[in-house]
Amino acid sequence: MKLLKYSHLNVLLISVIVFLFSCQKREQNKMEVTNEITAVINKIERVEPPNWFVGFKDTSLQLLVKENNIGDAIPSISYEGVTIEKVHKARSNNYLFIDLKIASSTEAGKFNIDFTFADGTKKTHTYELKSRDKKSDDFIGFNSSDAIYLITPDRFANGDDSNNINTALKETDIDRSDNYKRHGGDIQGIINHIDYISDLGFTTVWPTPVLLNDMAESSYHGYAITDYYKVDSRFGNLSEYKELADKLREKDMKLIMDQVANHCGIGHWWMEDLPFGDWLNNQKNYEDNIDNWNNETNIGSNHRRTTNQDIYVSKADLKGNNEGWFTPAMPDLNQRNPFLAKYIIQNSIWWIETLGLGGIRQDTYPYPDKNFMSDWAGAIMSEYPNFSIVGEEWSYNPLIVGYWQRGANNRDGYESNLKSPMDFPMQKAIVEGINEDESWDKGLIKLYEGLANDFHYASPKDVFIFLDNHDKTRVFTELWEDISKVKMGLSYMLTLPRIPQIYYGTEILMNDSANPGDHGLIRSDFPGGFKDDAVNSFTGEGLNEYQKDMQSFITKVLNYRKDSKAIHDGKTIHFAPFMGTYFLFRTKGDETVVNIINKNVEPITIDLKRFIEVGLDGRTLKNIITGDTFIWGNEIHLTEKGSVLLTTKI
């Protein structure tokens, strides 16, 4: 019995010793993988993304590593929660792609990635995982309660003269007399005038791209990106970009980032050493003709965007749209390459986190591989369920535009995951309908029937509406420089179940009438944004009475719209045009907004009994612009051509 008792004690003692040794061993292992960094070491030319974040739903990360002969090296990492899953070599031996897994328990911190070569030499890169500023669900995108101010930064305001020229870049000219040269506007110029934008009533700012465009000419517009992780120094730096986002948030405003997944600029750093043979579409043609590269040798896009939906499409036509280059200066990216696809998705997520974005605008949406675009938008919306993306589909056919919206009942089963397509069809309908003389099938009926097409959209209030932008003739020019027409168009757009966008300068009647459609003229300098401007639109100095009146009009409509639940999310009722007038009603709860568009030059009286179903009889309404009140009775007298905006909120 005593022997048995001692045996039990021995077993117990051994168990305790084993347990203590195991704990000690685990602690040693933990210390081995912590790898505390005392000095940052960067001997690698490029590692992208330049940093990442902990706490994502998707625990995967793929690093692009660029360094001379890095394909001969074996990478290793010792950091708790981070493991190398797979290493991929590329066609070029100067690249490695490393698949990492970042466990959900991984803590923020820095760690070294060691690259060991066959001869025993080693190169090291210090990488950082950062904490996130907020949870995924707290990234709130733009919606129908917002009004978006679109800016071409180079032409808006020059807030910092010191960054105008960078002699290390290909284009160093600043020439405000040339509409296709750089003019010097920058991020600081936008920051300096946030109050102006906010006071107008806008809630969101969309600048065209500010990433590096190291191109020989026309680099001002930003759509030929040559580094997807670097702000163009002529616009400022990353700190200023972050400051812009922060300053907007302080005003309860949002920042939209303009991104380009379809193409890069031919000056992109990877064009000198492409990682794979299929990194670009038609890459072999480019490489075969690189010494004689021009419009003739380039295989350009056929721009037949309907090939994405056409059930009878030929493979040649589909390929011509998706794989042809936008221009010879804009290499077409092949998103079917899985490494490039991952690169683009991670780049978008990196910018969302880095800037705390309130949305993304994706350029040339129907040109890339459409299955990739579904994956791209899906990855973002999966991580950020309350986020917003708008895609540019330049089609005047609502069937095509609606195809790209999330939740569309597409017969081919395609799901885009895209919240907001751009409403080019309604833009065209508004301009044509306001310009045309009234008849059975022309004039205001274009607006009515354009809105009636909303049955096709999965979510009409998430469609992105505009009257002009950086690529289209300015609305003041399109509406024949008739201010009453501009007010009709703007008032209608701003009371629709839509997300509205206005281009900078519309509020002061900027135009391109001297040469309609000329991009350089469309993107003219904003008066007052540059030194020695004779007119200052920010202060009103030098503006004529019509410009000041338009500023006032937009300010009153937008500031009313900010708090109008009826416009944001109300029921919509409209009546077919009658006697040169068109009535639109938006109602929610006790609030009804009435938009009356009147094309009659002479005074006219309209019988209001036609609108009895709206239920406004005997109610007092206020004119949003003038402040005058009106009792809704049997008739209304309209004394001049234009728009009348009424509300039951007194």
XYZ file of C-alpha atoms in Angstrom:
650
model
C 0.000 0.000 0.000
C 2.810 2.440 0.837
C 4.570 1.592 -2.439
C 1.357 2.385 -4.326
C 1.024 5.643 -2.438
C 4.605 6.659 -3.282
C 4.008 5.675 -6.913
C 1.086 8.091 -7.062
C 3.256 10.813 -5.550
C 5.974 10.155 -8.115
C 3.496 10.376 -10.966
C 2.113 13.616 -9.548
C 5.598 15.061 -9.119
C 6.580 14.119 -12.662
C 3.374 15.681 -13.999
C 4.109 18.957 -12.212
C 7.672 19.000 -13.569
C 6.449 18.301 -17.115
C 3.807 21.045 -16.819
C 6.316 23.613 -15.561
C 8.812 22.654 -18.280
C 6.077 22.882 -20.922
C 5.068 26.370 -19.727
C 8.697 27.447 -19.771
C 9.143 26.047 -23.277
C 6.013 27.815 -24.534
C 7.270 31.072 -23.021
C 10.627 30.567 -24.737
C 8.891 29.908 -28.060
C 6.753 32.999 -27.534
C 9.878 35.060 -26.961
C 11.484 33.570 -30.055
C 8.674 34.753 -32.334
C 8.146 38.155 -30.724
C 11.340 39.443 -32.411
C 11.304 42.912 -30.859
C 12.546 45.555 -33.314
C 15.146 47.993 -32.025
C 15.965 49.606 -35.387
C 14.078 49.830 -38.664
C 16.011 48.217 -41.521
C 14.973 48.747 -45.125
C 17.348 47.108 -47.585
C 14.599 46.110 -50.017
C 13.684 48.415 -52.902
C 9.918 48.021 -52.543
C 7.449 46.057 -50.395
C 3.746 46.691 -51.061
C 1.406 47.280 -49.364
C 3.910 49.426 -47.398
C 2.166 48.417 -44.162
C -0.980 46.556 -43.175
C -3.475 46.457 -40.317
C -4.584 43.960 -37.704
C -8.179 42.996 -37.071
C -9.526 42.420 -40.582
C -12.134 39.792 -41.345
C -9.897 38.545 -44.147
C -6.726 37.317 -42.474
C -4.748 36.980 -45.708
C -2.158 39.416 -47.021
C -0.028 39.158 -50.145
C 3.168 41.176 -50.270
C 4.706 42.288 -53.550
C 8.477 42.416 -53.039
C 10.680 44.155 -55.623
C 14.463 43.896 -55.324
C 17.324 42.858 -57.581
C 17.353 39.017 -57.829
C 14.977 38.683 -54.868
C 13.575 35.585 -56.564
C 16.705 33.730 -55.428
C 16.025 34.476 -51.759
C 14.041 32.605 -49.126
C 11.964 34.889 -46.863
C 11.381 34.260 -43.171
C 9.373 36.003 -40.445
C 9.413 35.566 -36.678
C 6.418 37.425 -35.288
C 3.617 35.943 -33.233
C 0.445 35.554 -35.270
C 2.103 36.063 -38.660
C 2.945 33.055 -40.813
C 4.191 32.623 -44.350
C 1.722 30.410 -46.191
C 3.343 30.384 -49.633
C 6.024 32.108 -51.674
C 5.561 32.733 -55.404
C 8.295 33.483 -57.907
C 7.546 35.656 -60.934
C 8.735 35.758 -64.544
C 11.110 38.492 -63.491
C 13.592 37.317 -60.895
C 13.367 40.765 -59.308
C 9.984 39.963 -57.704
C 8.591 37.740 -54.998
C 4.965 37.474 -53.915
C 4.562 36.299 -50.326
C 1.251 35.005 -48.978
C 0.878 35.771 -45.269
C -1.731 34.764 -42.736
C -2.351 37.257 -39.943
C -4.188 35.597 -37.093
C -7.105 37.459 -35.550
C -5.187 37.619 -32.261
C -2.131 39.282 -33.831
C -1.074 42.489 -32.128
C 0.052 45.625 -33.902
C 3.789 46.072 -34.144
C 6.901 45.982 -36.311
C 8.810 42.909 -37.400
C 11.592 42.004 -39.761
C 11.257 40.036 -42.954
C 14.614 38.379 -43.634
C 15.521 37.356 -47.178
C 18.306 34.765 -47.202
C 20.198 34.023 -50.431
C 21.914 30.769 -51.400
C 25.353 32.173 -50.600
C 24.231 32.958 -47.054
C 23.867 36.690 -47.511
C 20.770 38.287 -46.074
C 18.655 41.345 -46.736
C 16.132 42.618 -44.224
C 12.991 44.708 -44.428
C 11.109 45.982 -41.383
C 7.359 45.681 -41.838
C 4.604 47.139 -39.689
C 1.124 45.993 -38.777
C -0.875 48.962 -37.503
C -3.904 49.170 -35.255
C -7.115 50.234 -36.952
C -8.698 53.555 -36.003
C -12.226 52.150 -36.125
C -14.145 48.970 -36.817
C -15.233 47.962 -40.291
C -18.906 48.660 -39.590
C -18.060 52.250 -38.645
C -16.865 53.163 -42.141
C -20.028 54.913 -43.339
C -20.207 55.641 -47.044
C -22.049 58.354 -48.937
C -25.795 57.993 -49.488
C -28.885 59.891 -50.625
C -28.571 62.319 -47.708
C -25.264 63.564 -49.120
C -24.409 66.162 -51.747
C -21.011 65.718 -53.408
C -18.638 68.449 -54.578
C -16.369 67.228 -57.396
C -12.997 68.962 -57.701
C -10.117 68.808 -60.170
C -7.386 69.631 -57.597
C -4.851 71.142 -60.016
C -7.454 73.731 -61.062
C -9.220 74.490 -57.767
C -6.797 76.296 -55.464
C -3.050 76.567 -54.940
C -2.519 76.408 -51.198
C 1.240 75.779 -51.277
C 3.496 77.362 -53.923
C 6.506 75.395 -52.711
C 5.259 72.115 -54.184
C 4.448 73.437 -57.660
C 7.496 71.915 -59.339
C 9.463 68.739 -58.710
C 12.476 68.670 -61.029
C 12.874 64.918 -60.464
C 9.624 64.297 -62.355
C 9.084 64.288 -66.114
C 6.736 67.280 -66.344
C 8.026 70.372 -64.566
C 6.073 73.153 -66.259
C 3.559 75.355 -64.468
C 1.686 77.304 -67.116
C -1.795 78.598 -66.307
C -2.178 79.926 -69.835
C -2.134 76.352 -71.188
C -5.195 74.302 -70.257
C -3.241 71.051 -70.588
C -0.305 72.015 -68.398
C -0.221 71.885 -64.617
C -1.584 75.005 -62.909
C -0.462 74.374 -59.326
C -3.636 73.550 -57.436
C -3.097 71.100 -54.591
C -4.499 69.313 -51.549
C -3.710 72.245 -49.277
C -5.828 74.421 -51.544
C -8.818 72.172 -50.861
C -8.095 72.130 -47.115
C -7.998 75.926 -47.057
C -11.500 76.139 -48.511
C -13.389 73.385 -46.697
C -15.505 76.029 -44.960
C -16.551 77.451 -48.331
C -17.599 73.986 -49.550
C -19.422 73.230 -46.300
C -21.206 76.581 -46.240
C -22.526 75.922 -49.744
C -24.225 72.870 -48.248
C -22.055 70.028 -49.515
C -21.420 67.058 -47.249
C -18.861 65.162 -49.316
C -15.782 66.038 -51.391
C -14.599 64.020 -54.375
C -11.212 65.148 -55.746
C -10.035 63.539 -58.974
C -6.915 61.373 -58.376
C -3.977 62.866 -56.482
C -1.620 59.881 -56.709
C 1.676 60.169 -58.559
C 1.342 60.756 -62.311
C 4.960 60.910 -63.460
C 4.049 61.426 -67.105
C 5.683 63.540 -69.781
C 2.548 65.595 -70.436
C -1.009 66.207 -69.201
C -0.156 64.809 -65.785
C -2.502 67.291 -64.085
C -5.687 65.197 -64.344
C -4.395 62.286 -62.265
C -5.775 59.321 -64.221
C -2.414 57.933 -65.421
C -1.137 56.679 -62.063
C 2.530 55.727 -61.856
C 2.608 54.717 -58.182
C -0.507 53.415 -56.442
C 0.866 54.096 -52.964
C 2.357 57.560 -53.437
C 0.745 61.001 -53.439
C 1.994 63.202 -56.280
C 4.371 65.686 -54.638
C 2.896 68.487 -56.767
C -0.396 67.923 -54.955
C 1.242 67.509 -51.550
C 2.041 64.469 -49.449
C 0.350 61.687 -47.532
C 0.165 63.765 -44.354
C -1.769 66.475 -46.181
C -4.069 63.885 -47.759
C -4.791 62.554 -44.270
C -5.298 66.088 -43.006
C -7.878 66.702 -45.720
C -9.803 63.611 -44.615
C -9.512 64.622 -40.946
C -10.612 68.223 -41.535
C -13.634 67.011 -43.490
C -14.595 64.636 -40.667
C -14.382 67.527 -38.219
C -17.126 69.189 -40.292
C -19.108 65.908 -40.411
C -18.141 65.589 -44.074
C -16.771 62.679 -46.087
C -13.928 62.132 -48.539
C -14.321 60.077 -51.714
C -11.169 58.731 -53.348
C -11.036 58.474 -57.135
C -9.372 55.170 -58.059
C -8.351 53.528 -61.348
C -8.300 49.727 -61.604
C -8.439 49.530 -65.398
C -5.124 51.092 -66.332
C -1.994 52.781 -65.043
C 0.283 55.402 -66.593
C 3.017 54.257 -68.961
C 5.491 55.896 -66.585
C 4.555 53.473 -63.797
C 7.627 52.063 -62.070
C 6.783 48.450 -62.944
C 6.719 49.169 -66.703
C 10.528 48.943 -66.753
C 10.418 45.420 -65.330
C 7.011 43.736 -65.493
C 6.679 40.862 -63.027
C 4.749 38.460 -65.281
C 4.189 38.056 -68.990
C 0.472 38.696 -68.524
C 0.595 41.637 -66.098
C -0.844 43.793 -68.899
C -3.396 43.059 -71.560
C -1.743 42.820 -74.981
C 1.585 42.847 -73.177
C 3.479 40.991 -75.909
C 2.390 43.599 -78.460
C 3.740 46.327 -76.194
C 7.036 44.540 -75.555
C 7.492 43.786 -79.285
C 6.908 47.445 -80.179
C 8.383 49.169 -77.155
C 10.935 51.070 -79.262
C 8.244 52.309 -81.617
C 5.290 52.793 -79.319
C 2.524 55.048 -80.646
C -1.123 55.130 -81.702
C -0.422 52.901 -84.693
C 1.344 50.122 -82.795
C -1.025 50.240 -79.811
C -4.014 47.879 -79.692
C -6.656 50.249 -78.378
C -9.985 49.482 -76.779
C -12.982 49.349 -79.111
C -14.955 51.088 -76.311
C -17.938 48.777 -76.966
C -18.995 48.626 -73.329
C -22.282 46.841 -74.065
C -20.225 43.715 -74.792
C -20.394 43.104 -71.041
C -24.154 42.460 -71.263
C -24.655 41.394 -74.901
C -25.924 37.786 -74.991
C -24.859 37.545 -78.656
C -21.418 39.064 -78.191
C -18.434 37.793 -80.129
C -15.295 36.923 -78.197
C -13.369 39.354 -80.388
C -15.598 42.308 -79.489
C -15.603 41.467 -75.776
C -11.834 41.170 -75.785
C -11.586 44.413 -77.741
C -13.372 46.314 -74.972
C -11.835 44.664 -71.922
C -8.273 44.136 -73.149
C -7.602 47.065 -75.484
C -5.617 49.942 -74.029
C -7.508 53.120 -73.178
C -4.724 55.148 -74.800
C -1.090 54.302 -75.691
C -0.079 56.222 -72.552
C -2.338 54.118 -70.311
C -1.323 50.427 -70.167
C -4.341 48.178 -69.693
C -4.013 46.075 -66.548
C -4.875 42.380 -66.722
C -6.977 41.751 -63.639
C -7.222 38.057 -64.556
C -3.667 37.736 -63.276
C -4.347 36.713 -59.642
C -1.384 38.621 -58.247
C -2.422 41.873 -59.916
C -6.018 41.299 -58.818
C -4.922 40.897 -55.200
C -2.670 43.953 -55.534
C -5.550 46.189 -56.651
C -7.959 44.937 -53.972
C -5.392 45.412 -51.201
C -4.500 48.864 -52.494
C -8.131 49.986 -52.212
C -8.426 48.603 -48.687
C -5.129 50.219 -47.669
C -6.398 53.644 -48.728
C -9.763 53.149 -47.003
C -7.950 52.430 -43.744
C -5.193 55.008 -44.164
C -7.532 57.911 -44.918
C -10.731 56.731 -43.244
C -12.536 57.144 -46.554
C -16.248 57.787 -46.969
C -16.336 56.247 -50.427
C -14.542 55.256 -53.608
C -15.261 56.408 -57.136
C -13.998 53.809 -59.607
C -13.011 55.108 -63.030
C -13.953 53.420 -66.360
C -15.948 50.708 -64.601
C -17.008 48.561 -67.601
C -13.518 48.306 -69.125
C -11.742 45.884 -66.739
C -12.628 42.211 -66.443
C -16.148 42.307 -65.029
C -15.683 39.219 -62.853
C -12.727 40.906 -61.217
C -14.775 44.057 -60.650
C -17.370 41.939 -58.845
C -14.606 40.408 -56.714
C -13.044 43.819 -56.053
C -16.278 45.484 -54.944
C -17.311 42.326 -53.090
C -14.075 42.229 -51.097
C -14.496 45.863 -50.056
C -18.181 45.603 -49.186
C -17.586 42.362 -47.290
C -15.013 44.089 -45.105
C -16.956 47.384 -44.893
C -20.700 46.602 -45.139
C -21.752 50.274 -44.727
C -19.275 51.639 -47.239
C -20.080 53.096 -50.686
C -18.592 52.725 -54.143
C -19.687 54.534 -57.280
C -18.684 53.210 -60.684
C -18.416 55.187 -63.894
C -20.524 53.551 -66.620
C -20.795 56.143 -69.360
C -23.931 54.810 -70.997
C -27.172 56.615 -71.742
C -29.106 53.343 -71.621
C -30.646 52.696 -68.174
C -30.689 48.953 -68.913
C -26.889 49.022 -69.065
C -26.454 51.290 -66.047
C -28.843 49.221 -63.928
C -26.948 46.029 -64.779
C -24.006 47.228 -62.710
C -25.931 47.932 -59.498
C -25.823 45.554 -56.553
C -28.988 43.468 -56.368
C -29.872 43.842 -60.056
C -32.011 41.040 -61.460
C -29.551 40.165 -64.208
C -30.559 37.194 -66.323
C -26.951 36.085 -66.665
C -26.719 35.910 -62.873
C -24.039 38.590 -62.640
C -23.745 40.327 -59.257
C -21.618 43.451 -59.356
C -21.534 44.201 -55.597
C -21.486 47.870 -56.670
C -23.751 50.156 -54.663
C -23.926 53.146 -57.005
C -23.691 53.360 -60.786
C -23.557 56.799 -62.432
C -26.772 58.139 -63.902
C -25.697 59.234 -67.374
C -29.202 58.454 -68.738
C -30.881 60.946 -66.412
C -28.191 63.557 -67.031
C -28.950 63.409 -70.743
C -32.711 63.418 -70.166
C -32.534 66.529 -67.974
C -30.415 68.513 -70.427
C -32.461 67.499 -73.464
C -35.799 67.911 -71.725
C -35.052 71.392 -70.465
C -33.585 72.569 -73.777
C -36.290 71.229 -76.075
C -39.524 72.979 -76.969
C -42.540 71.257 -75.487
C -44.352 68.671 -77.620
C -45.849 65.211 -77.127
C -42.469 63.433 -77.075
C -40.047 66.263 -76.353
C -39.323 68.615 -73.496
C -40.282 67.890 -69.912
C -41.604 64.454 -70.861
C -37.916 63.432 -71.092
C -37.528 64.145 -67.362
C -40.758 62.354 -66.532
C -39.950 59.240 -68.532
C -36.356 59.256 -67.358
C -37.517 59.048 -63.760
C -40.163 56.480 -64.697
C -37.284 54.150 -65.655
C -36.497 53.766 -61.962
C -38.469 50.517 -61.969
C -35.353 48.980 -63.522
C -32.936 49.937 -60.741
C -32.423 47.713 -57.712
C -32.122 50.832 -55.537
C -32.884 54.158 -57.276
C -31.888 56.297 -54.300
C -28.349 54.858 -54.484
C -27.871 55.879 -58.117
C -25.350 58.726 -58.529
C -26.777 61.728 -60.439
C -24.967 64.760 -61.895
C -25.446 67.451 -64.529
C -21.781 67.839 -65.458
C -18.368 66.592 -64.400
C -14.688 66.730 -65.318
C -15.296 64.894 -68.619
C -18.502 66.536 -69.822
C -19.450 69.966 -71.103
C -20.382 72.244 -68.224
C -24.086 72.518 -67.573
C -24.189 76.300 -68.026
C -22.886 75.740 -71.557
C -25.176 72.768 -72.258
C -28.213 74.762 -71.143
C -27.349 77.622 -73.501
C -26.161 79.934 -70.694
C -29.771 80.317 -69.559
C -29.719 80.730 -65.774
C -33.379 79.817 -65.358
C -32.676 76.517 -67.148
C -29.692 75.812 -64.900
C -31.882 76.359 -61.841
C -34.510 74.000 -63.276
C -31.909 71.305 -63.828
C -30.226 71.703 -60.454
C -33.462 71.887 -58.471
C -34.767 68.765 -60.197
C -31.537 66.815 -59.670
C -31.345 67.843 -56.010
C -34.894 66.717 -55.216
C -34.728 63.322 -56.975
C -34.337 60.009 -55.126
C -30.629 60.024 -55.950
C -27.141 60.833 -54.662
C -26.321 64.203 -56.308
C -22.930 65.504 -57.425
C -22.084 69.046 -58.544
C -18.837 70.020 -60.284
C -16.759 72.833 -58.789
C -17.606 76.167 -60.403
C -21.187 75.303 -61.318
C -22.155 77.583 -58.443
C -20.549 80.532 -60.266
C -21.687 79.565 -63.771
C -18.295 78.370 -65.039
C -18.535 77.299 -68.672
C -16.670 75.901 -71.661
C -18.733 77.796 -74.233
C -15.655 78.982 -76.148
C -14.946 75.375 -77.172
C -17.630 73.001 -75.813
C -16.290 69.644 -74.717
C -12.645 70.696 -74.486
C -11.330 68.960 -71.363
C -8.787 71.628 -70.541
C -11.480 74.294 -70.677
C -13.997 72.224 -68.726
C -11.347 71.977 -65.999
C -10.593 75.696 -65.878
C -9.128 77.425 -62.827
C -11.531 78.349 -60.058
C -11.378 82.151 -59.693
C -9.778 83.114 -56.389
C -7.882 79.878 -55.987
C -4.637 81.323 -57.319
C -2.480 84.340 -56.520
C -3.389 87.607 -58.183
C -6.779 86.362 -59.427
C -8.899 89.409 -60.194
C -12.042 87.570 -59.100
C -12.362 85.664 -55.831
C -15.270 83.253 -55.839
C -14.573 82.230 -52.245
C -15.222 85.738 -50.927
C -17.515 86.952 -53.711
C -15.154 89.739 -54.688
C -15.523 90.484 -58.392
C -18.432 88.107 -59.028
C -21.328 89.510 -61.037
C -24.910 89.530 -59.756
C -25.832 86.371 -61.681
C -22.929 84.415 -60.217
C -23.745 85.562 -56.691
C -27.389 84.665 -57.245
C -26.443 81.144 -58.363
C -24.211 80.703 -55.319
C -27.121 81.779 -53.148
C -29.537 79.459 -54.953
C -27.322 76.399 -54.526
C -26.598 77.299 -50.900
C -30.301 77.530 -50.033
C -31.274 74.318 -51.794
C -28.362 72.261 -50.450
C -28.673 73.502 -46.876
C -32.381 72.714 -46.904
C -31.614 69.317 -48.421
C -29.187 68.477 -45.592
C -32.054 68.008 -43.133
C -34.830 66.936 -45.470
C -35.921 63.380 -44.721
C -38.440 63.676 -47.542
C -35.650 64.206 -50.076
C -33.281 61.705 -48.479
C -35.704 58.824 -48.208
C -39.231 59.955 -48.993
C -41.942 58.615 -51.242
C -41.809 59.999 -54.778
C -44.863 61.013 -56.831
C -44.714 62.895 -60.100
C -47.331 63.894 -62.653
C -46.949 63.840 -66.421
C -46.017 67.268 -67.808
C -49.012 69.517 -68.433
C -49.204 72.976 -70.022
C -45.420 73.347 -69.990
C -45.132 72.425 -66.302
C -43.955 69.368 -64.399
C -44.761 68.661 -60.725
C -42.627 66.384 -58.530
C -43.484 65.566 -54.898
C -41.288 63.971 -52.216
C -43.028 63.049 -48.956
C -42.033 61.543 -45.643
C -44.086 61.953 -42.479
C -45.317 65.525 -42.184
C -42.784 66.846 -44.694
C -43.627 67.262 -48.355
C -41.292 68.923 -50.835
C -42.818 70.169 -54.089
C -40.727 70.919 -57.161
C -42.573 72.764 -59.923
C -40.689 73.193 -63.183
C -42.275 75.818 -65.411
C -41.102 76.435 -68.982
C -43.689 79.107 -69.753
C -42.311 82.565 -70.436
C -45.695 84.218 -69.926
C -47.636 83.979 -66.599
C -49.817 80.886 -66.269
C -52.375 79.542 -63.766
C -52.398 75.822 -62.948
C -55.392 73.995 -61.460
C -54.151 72.237 -58.311
C -57.119 69.859 -58.056
C -55.160 67.599 -60.409
C -52.775 66.848 -57.525
C -55.426 66.130 -54.869
C -54.038 62.648 -54.115
C -50.923 64.214 -52.589
C -53.082 65.589 -49.757
C -51.862 69.178 -49.569
C -55.262 70.943 -49.661
C -55.342 73.843 -47.217
C -51.749 73.379 -46.079
C -49.287 76.236 -45.864
C -46.068 75.790 -47.804
C -42.910 77.883 -47.799
C -40.788 78.758 -50.807
C -37.335 77.328 -50.030
C -35.579 80.060 -52.012
C -37.568 83.218 -51.201
C -39.068 82.290 -47.844
C -42.554 83.357 -49.019
C -45.518 81.265 -47.869
C -48.339 79.874 -49.966
C -51.593 78.136 -49.050
C -52.236 75.132 -51.277
C -55.732 75.694 -52.639
C -57.438 75.433 -55.995
C -54.781 77.008 -58.172
C -51.278 78.400 -58.359
C -50.093 81.382 -60.419
C -46.666 80.961 -61.996
C -45.322 84.306 -63.147
C -41.983 83.387 -64.706
C -40.022 80.550 -66.272
C -37.973 78.548 -63.810
C -38.239 76.327 -60.787
C -40.426 76.726 -57.699
C -39.397 74.749 -54.610
C -41.938 74.491 -51.815
C -41.935 72.713 -48.467
C -44.457 72.030 -45.734
C -41.680 72.623 -43.182
C -42.352 76.211 -42.130
